[in-house]
Coordinates of C-alpha atoms in Angstrom, one line a residue:
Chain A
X9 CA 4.5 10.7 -31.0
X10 CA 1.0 10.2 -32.3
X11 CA -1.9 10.2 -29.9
X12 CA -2.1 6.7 -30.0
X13 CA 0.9 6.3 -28.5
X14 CA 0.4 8.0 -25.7
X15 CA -2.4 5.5 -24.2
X16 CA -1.3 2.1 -22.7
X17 CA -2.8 -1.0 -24.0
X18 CA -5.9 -2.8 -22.4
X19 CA -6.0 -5.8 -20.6
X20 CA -8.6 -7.9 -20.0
X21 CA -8.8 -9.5 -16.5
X22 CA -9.8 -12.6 -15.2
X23 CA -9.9 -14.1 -11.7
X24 CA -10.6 -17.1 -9.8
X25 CA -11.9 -17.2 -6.9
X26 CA -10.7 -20.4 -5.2
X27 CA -9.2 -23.3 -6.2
X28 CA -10.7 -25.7 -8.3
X29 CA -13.0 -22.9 -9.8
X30 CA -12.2 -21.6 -13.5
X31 CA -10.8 -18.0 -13.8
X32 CA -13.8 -15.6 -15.0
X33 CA -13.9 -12.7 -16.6
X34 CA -14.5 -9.8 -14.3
X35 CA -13.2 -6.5 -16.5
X36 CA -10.6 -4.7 -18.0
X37 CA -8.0 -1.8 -17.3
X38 CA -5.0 0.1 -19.1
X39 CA -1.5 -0.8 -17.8
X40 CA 1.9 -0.6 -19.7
X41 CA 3.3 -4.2 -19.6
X42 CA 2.5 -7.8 -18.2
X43 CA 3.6 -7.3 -14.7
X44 CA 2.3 -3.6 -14.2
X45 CA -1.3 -5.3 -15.4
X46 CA -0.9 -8.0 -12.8
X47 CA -0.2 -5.9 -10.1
X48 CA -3.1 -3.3 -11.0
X49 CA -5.7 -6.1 -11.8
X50 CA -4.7 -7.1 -8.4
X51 CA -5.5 -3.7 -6.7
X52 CA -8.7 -2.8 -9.0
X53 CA -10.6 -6.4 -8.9
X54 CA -9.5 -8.8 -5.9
X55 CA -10.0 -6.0 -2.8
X56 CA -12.9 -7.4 -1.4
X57 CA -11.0 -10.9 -1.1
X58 CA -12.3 -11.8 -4.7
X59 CA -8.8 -13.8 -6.0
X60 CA -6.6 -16.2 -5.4
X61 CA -5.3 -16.3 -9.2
X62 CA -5.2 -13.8 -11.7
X63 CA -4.7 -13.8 -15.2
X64 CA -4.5 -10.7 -17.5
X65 CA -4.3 -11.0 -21.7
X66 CA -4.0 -8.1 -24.1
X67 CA -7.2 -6.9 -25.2
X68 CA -6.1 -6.9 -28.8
X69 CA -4.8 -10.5 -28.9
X70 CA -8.6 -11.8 -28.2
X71 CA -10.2 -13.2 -31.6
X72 CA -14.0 -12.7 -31.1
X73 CA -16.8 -13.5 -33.2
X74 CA -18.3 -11.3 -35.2
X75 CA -21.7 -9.9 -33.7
X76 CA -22.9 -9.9 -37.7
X77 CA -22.6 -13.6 -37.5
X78 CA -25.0 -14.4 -34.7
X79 CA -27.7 -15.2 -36.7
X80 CA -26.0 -17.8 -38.5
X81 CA -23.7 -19.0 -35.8
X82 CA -25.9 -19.6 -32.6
X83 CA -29.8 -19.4 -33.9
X84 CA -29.5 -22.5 -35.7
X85 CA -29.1 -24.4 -32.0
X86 CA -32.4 -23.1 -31.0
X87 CA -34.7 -26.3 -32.1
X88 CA -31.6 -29.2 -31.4
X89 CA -33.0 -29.6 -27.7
X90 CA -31.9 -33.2 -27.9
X91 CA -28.7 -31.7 -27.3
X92 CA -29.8 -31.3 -24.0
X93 CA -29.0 -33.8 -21.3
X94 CA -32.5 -33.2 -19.9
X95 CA -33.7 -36.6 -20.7
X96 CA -31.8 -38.6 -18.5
X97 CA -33.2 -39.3 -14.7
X98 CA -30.6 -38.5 -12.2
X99 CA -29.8 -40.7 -9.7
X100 CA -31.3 -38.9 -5.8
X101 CA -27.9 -38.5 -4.6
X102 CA -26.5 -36.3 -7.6
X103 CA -27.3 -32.7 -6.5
X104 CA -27.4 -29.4 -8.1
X105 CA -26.6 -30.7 -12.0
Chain B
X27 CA -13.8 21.5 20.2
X28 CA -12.9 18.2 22.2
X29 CA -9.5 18.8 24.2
X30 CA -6.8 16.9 23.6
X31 CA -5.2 13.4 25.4
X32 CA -2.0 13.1 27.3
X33 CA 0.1 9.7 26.7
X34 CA 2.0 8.2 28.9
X35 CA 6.0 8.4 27.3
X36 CA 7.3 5.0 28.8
X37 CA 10.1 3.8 26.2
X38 CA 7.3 0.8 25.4
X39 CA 4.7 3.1 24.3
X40 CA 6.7 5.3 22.4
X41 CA 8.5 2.6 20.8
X42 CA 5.0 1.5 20.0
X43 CA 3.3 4.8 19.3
X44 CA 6.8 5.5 16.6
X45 CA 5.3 2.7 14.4
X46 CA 1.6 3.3 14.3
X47 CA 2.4 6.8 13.4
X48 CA 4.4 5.6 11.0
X49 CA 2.0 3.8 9.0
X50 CA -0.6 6.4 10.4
X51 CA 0.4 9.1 8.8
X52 CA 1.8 7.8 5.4
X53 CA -1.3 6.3 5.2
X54 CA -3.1 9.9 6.2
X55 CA -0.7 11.0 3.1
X56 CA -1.3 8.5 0.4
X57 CA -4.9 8.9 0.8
X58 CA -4.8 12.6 -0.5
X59 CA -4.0 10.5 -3.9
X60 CA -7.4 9.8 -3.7
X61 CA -9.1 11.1 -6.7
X62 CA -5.5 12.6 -7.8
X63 CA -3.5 9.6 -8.5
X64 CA -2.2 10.0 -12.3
X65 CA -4.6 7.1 -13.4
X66 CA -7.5 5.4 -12.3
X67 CA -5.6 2.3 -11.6
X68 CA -3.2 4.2 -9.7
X69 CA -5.5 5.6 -7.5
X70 CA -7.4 2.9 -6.9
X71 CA -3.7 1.0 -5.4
X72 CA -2.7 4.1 -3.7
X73 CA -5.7 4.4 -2.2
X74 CA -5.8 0.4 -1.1
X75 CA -2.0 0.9 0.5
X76 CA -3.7 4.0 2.3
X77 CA -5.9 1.7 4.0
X78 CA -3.3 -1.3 4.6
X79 CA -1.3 1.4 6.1
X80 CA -4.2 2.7 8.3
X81 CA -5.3 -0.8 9.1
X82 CA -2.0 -1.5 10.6
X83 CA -2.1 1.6 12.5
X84 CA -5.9 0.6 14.3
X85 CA -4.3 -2.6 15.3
X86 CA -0.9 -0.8 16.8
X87 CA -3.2 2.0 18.3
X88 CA -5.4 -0.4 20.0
X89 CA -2.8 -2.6 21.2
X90 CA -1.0 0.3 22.7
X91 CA -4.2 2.4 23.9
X92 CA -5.7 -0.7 26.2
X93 CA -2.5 -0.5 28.4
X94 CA -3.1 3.2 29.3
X95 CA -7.3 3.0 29.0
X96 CA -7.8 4.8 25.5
X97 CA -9.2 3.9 22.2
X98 CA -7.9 3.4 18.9
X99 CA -10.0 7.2 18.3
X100 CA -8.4 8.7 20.6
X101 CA -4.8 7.7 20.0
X102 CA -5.6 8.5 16.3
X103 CA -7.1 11.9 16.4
X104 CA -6.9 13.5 20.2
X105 CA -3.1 13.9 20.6
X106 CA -1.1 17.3 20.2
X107 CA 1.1 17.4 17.7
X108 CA 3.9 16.7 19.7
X109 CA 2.7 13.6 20.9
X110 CA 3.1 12.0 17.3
X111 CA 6.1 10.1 17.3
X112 CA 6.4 9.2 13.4
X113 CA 9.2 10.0 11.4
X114 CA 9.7 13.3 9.6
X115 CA 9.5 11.6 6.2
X116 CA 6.1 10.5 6.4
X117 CA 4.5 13.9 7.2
X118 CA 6.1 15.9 4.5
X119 CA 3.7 16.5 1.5
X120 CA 2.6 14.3 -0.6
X121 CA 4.7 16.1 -3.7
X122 CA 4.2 14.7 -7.4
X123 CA 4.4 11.2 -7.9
X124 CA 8.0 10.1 -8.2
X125 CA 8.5 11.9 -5.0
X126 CA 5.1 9.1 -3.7
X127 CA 6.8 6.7 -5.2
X128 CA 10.2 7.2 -3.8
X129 CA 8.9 8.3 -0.4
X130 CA 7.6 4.7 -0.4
X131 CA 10.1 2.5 -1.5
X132 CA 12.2 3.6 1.0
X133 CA 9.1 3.7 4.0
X134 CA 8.1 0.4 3.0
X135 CA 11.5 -1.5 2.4
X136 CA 11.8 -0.4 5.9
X137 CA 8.6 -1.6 7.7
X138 CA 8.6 -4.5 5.7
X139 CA 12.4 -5.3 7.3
X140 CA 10.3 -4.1 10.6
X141 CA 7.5 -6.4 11.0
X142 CA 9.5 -9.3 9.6
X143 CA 11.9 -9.0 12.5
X144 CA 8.6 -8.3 14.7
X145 CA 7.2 -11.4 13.8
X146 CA 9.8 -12.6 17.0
X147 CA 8.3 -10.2 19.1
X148 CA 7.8 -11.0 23.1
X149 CA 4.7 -9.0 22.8
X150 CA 2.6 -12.0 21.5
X151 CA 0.0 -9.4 20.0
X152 CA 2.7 -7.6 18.5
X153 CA 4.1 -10.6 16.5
X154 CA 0.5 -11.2 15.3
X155 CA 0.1 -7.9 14.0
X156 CA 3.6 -7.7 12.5
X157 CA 2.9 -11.2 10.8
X158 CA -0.3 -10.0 9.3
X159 CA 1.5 -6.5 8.2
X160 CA 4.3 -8.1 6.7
X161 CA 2.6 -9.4 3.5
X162 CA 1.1 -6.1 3.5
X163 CA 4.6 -4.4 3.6
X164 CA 6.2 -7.0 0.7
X165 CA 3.5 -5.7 -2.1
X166 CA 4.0 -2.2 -0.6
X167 CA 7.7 -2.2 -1.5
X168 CA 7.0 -4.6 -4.6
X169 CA 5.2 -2.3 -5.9
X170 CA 6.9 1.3 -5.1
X171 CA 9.9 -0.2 -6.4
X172 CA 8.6 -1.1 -9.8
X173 CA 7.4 2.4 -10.2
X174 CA 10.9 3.6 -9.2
X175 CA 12.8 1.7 -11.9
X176 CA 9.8 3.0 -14.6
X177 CA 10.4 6.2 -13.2
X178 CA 14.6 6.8 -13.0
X179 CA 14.8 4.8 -16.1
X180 CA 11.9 6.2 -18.0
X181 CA 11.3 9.6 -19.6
X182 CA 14.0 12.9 -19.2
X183 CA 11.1 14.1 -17.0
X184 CA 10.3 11.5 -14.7
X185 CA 14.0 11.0 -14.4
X186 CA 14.4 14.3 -13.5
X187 CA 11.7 14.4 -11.2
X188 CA 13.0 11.3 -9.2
X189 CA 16.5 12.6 -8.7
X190 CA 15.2 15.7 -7.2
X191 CA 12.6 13.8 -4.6
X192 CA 15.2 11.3 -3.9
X193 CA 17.5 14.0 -2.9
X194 CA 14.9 15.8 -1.0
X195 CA 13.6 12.4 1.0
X196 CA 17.4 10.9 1.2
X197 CA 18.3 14.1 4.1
X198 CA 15.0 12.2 6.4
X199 CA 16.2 8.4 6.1
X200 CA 19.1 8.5 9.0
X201 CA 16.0 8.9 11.6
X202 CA 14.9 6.2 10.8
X203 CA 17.9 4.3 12.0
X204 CA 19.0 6.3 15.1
X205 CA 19.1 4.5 18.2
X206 CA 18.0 6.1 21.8
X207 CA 16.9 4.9 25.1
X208 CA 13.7 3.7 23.7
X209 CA 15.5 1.2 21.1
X210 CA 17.5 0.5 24.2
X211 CA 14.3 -0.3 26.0
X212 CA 13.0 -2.9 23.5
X213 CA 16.0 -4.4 22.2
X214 CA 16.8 -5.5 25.9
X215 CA 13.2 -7.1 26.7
X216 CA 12.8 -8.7 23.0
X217 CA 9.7 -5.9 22.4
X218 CA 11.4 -5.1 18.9
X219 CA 14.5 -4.2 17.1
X220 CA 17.1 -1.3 17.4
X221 CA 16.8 1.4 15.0
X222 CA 20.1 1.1 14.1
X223 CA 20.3 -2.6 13.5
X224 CA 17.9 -2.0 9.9
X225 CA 20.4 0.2 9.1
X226 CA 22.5 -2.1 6.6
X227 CA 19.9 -4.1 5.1
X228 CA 17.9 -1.3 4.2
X229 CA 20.6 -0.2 2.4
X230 CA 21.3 -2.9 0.7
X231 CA 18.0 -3.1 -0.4
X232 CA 17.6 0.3 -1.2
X233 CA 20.6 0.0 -3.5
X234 CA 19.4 -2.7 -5.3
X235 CA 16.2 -0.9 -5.9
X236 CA 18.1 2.7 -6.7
X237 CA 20.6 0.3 -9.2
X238 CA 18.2 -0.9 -10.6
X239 CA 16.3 2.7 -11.7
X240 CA 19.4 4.0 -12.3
X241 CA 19.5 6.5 -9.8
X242 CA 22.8 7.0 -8.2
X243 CA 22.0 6.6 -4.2
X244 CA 22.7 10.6 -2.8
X245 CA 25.8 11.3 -0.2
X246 CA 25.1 11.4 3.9
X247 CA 24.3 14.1 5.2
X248 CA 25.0 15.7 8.9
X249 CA 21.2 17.1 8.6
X250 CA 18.7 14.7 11.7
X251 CA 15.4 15.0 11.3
X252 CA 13.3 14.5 14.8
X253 CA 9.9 13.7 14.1
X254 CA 10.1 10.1 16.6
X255 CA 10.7 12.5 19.0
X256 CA 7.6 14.7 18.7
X257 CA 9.1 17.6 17.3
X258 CA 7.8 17.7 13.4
X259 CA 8.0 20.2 10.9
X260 CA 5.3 22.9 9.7
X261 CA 3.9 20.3 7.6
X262 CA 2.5 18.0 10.6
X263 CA 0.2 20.7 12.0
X264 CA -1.7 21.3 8.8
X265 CA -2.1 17.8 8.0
X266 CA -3.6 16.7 11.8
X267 CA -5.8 19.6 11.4
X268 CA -7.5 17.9 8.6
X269 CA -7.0 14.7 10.0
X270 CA -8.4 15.6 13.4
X271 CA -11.2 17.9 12.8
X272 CA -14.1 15.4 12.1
X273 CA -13.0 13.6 15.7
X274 CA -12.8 16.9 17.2
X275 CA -16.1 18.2 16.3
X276 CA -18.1 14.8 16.7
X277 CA -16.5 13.7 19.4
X278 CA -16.7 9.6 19.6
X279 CA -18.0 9.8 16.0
X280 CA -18.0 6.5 14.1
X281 CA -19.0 4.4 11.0

């Protein structure tokens, strides 16, 4: 058995906080299958009442970009503020846009 | 050194008294994981059924200390030994990790099959706790008994090492399910259930669990353990010793 082997895979976890709310990111931790990584992102990130769902995905099955590419991908939004919705006058009873 | 309580032994404070130290001192145990557990997840859930366990143990003490004029504190840390009316299985040491992980499946199958029948309680306070402990007590079990089936059905070794706790914890579980005047005592005013009536469905669950890790379940035997009855083994003193000594040397010392 190779070294590898020996180390479970990582999960990244991410919880949500109440209904209605999206799940966010909050870390990641080593567990050997689905429902041992539910169980222990359950213990590690929700004990100070954080959760009321959990999701957990393999680590390795995230496609990220490439840090290499942010120059090309993200600096070219840096002039396009009409892409902004700061134009528009919001009506007094719209709050906290 | 502060000296040490007297309790009163009526059948509803024992009966009492038998489940906070239940959850007491298991909880006492699974906090020496602390820092030891086999992985950092690990020890991190350990350490959080530690404090469920202790948590239900404040509420019990409390309940149980305001009819006889003493504190949670007290209750927790001022009795001799003998006043400790948990079960043997919960005191022994911790052991390696199947022996944990076994030694909780089978405590928390049967507290969770506790509170849930506690929830009817005609202690009103009692049933509140109980109902609070319960959901507690399911992730407790859920969660021993996953390990279990890893364990039996996993590795030579970890099989290995759960066959030998299992035979070890099996000779302490009969306690658990003996009857005396105290079951007597609540049974008839609706405090609680008999010992004895747990009996079969914690076997039934236990067999599913041992099934289903492929562990055979170990023969009776004639051996009675008598830690609900104050009388532990050499383990107990060494383990209130630690327990107590902060208490004992600050007397009324808190958070």
């Amino acid at each position: 058995m190779s070294a590898v082997d020996t180390e479970w895979p990582l999960w990244e976890v991410f919880v949500r906080t109440k209904a209605g709310l999206d799940h966010k990111h909050c870390g990641s931790l080593h567990a050997a299958d689905p429902k041992m990584a539910i169980q222990l992102a359950r213990d590690v990130y929700t004990r100070r009442q954080e959760g009321s769902s959990v999701w957990v995905v393999r680590s390795d099955q995230i496609v990220a970009s490439d840090p290499a590419d942010k120059a090309m991908y993200f600096d070219p939004m840096e002039d396009k503020v009409y892409r902004h919705p700061t134009f528009y006058v919001l009506p007094k009873s719209v709050d906290h846009m | 050194m502060t000296a040490s309580i007297a309790i009163d032994r009526t059948p509803r404070q024992q009966y009492l008294l038998r489940l906070s130290d239940t959850c007491l001192i298991l909880g006492q145990r699974l906090g020496e994981w602390c820092g030891h557990a086999p992985i950092l997840e690990e020890d991190i859930a350990l350490a959080n059924m530690a404090l469920d366990l202790i948590g239900q143990a404040r509420a019990l003490l409390t309940h149980a200390g305001a009819e006889q004029g003493l504190d949670e504190d007290q209750l927790a840390f001022l009795r001799d030994e003998r006043d400790y009316l948990n079960p043997t299985i919960v005191e022994l040491p911790r052991g390696d990790f199947a022996f944990t992980v076994l030694r909780n499946a089978m405590v928390s199958t049967w507290l969770r099959l506790v509170w849930e029948r506690l929830r009817e309680s005609s202690d009103a306070e009692l049933a509140a706790i109980a109902g609070k402990a319960v959901k507690e007590a399911r992730y407790h079990q859920q969660h021993a008994a996953d390990w279990a089936v890893r364990l039996g059905d996993g590795t030579d070794e970890s099989r290995r090492r759960c066959e030998a706790a299992l035979e070890t914890l099996w000779r302490y579980t009969p306690e658990l399910f003996d009857d005396d005047a105290v079951d007597a005592h609540a049974a008839s005013t609706g405090l609680g259930p008999a010992a004895s009536t747990l009996r079969e469905p914690w076997l039934a669950e236990m067999a599913e669990i041992l099934g289903e890790a492929t562990l055979a379940t170990p023969a009776d035997s004639a051996f009675r353990s008598t830690g609900k009855r104050g009388l532990h083994t050499e383990h107990m003193g060494h383990l209130l010793s630690e327990m107590q000594s902060l208490q004992r040397a600050f007397p009324g010392g808190a958070w």
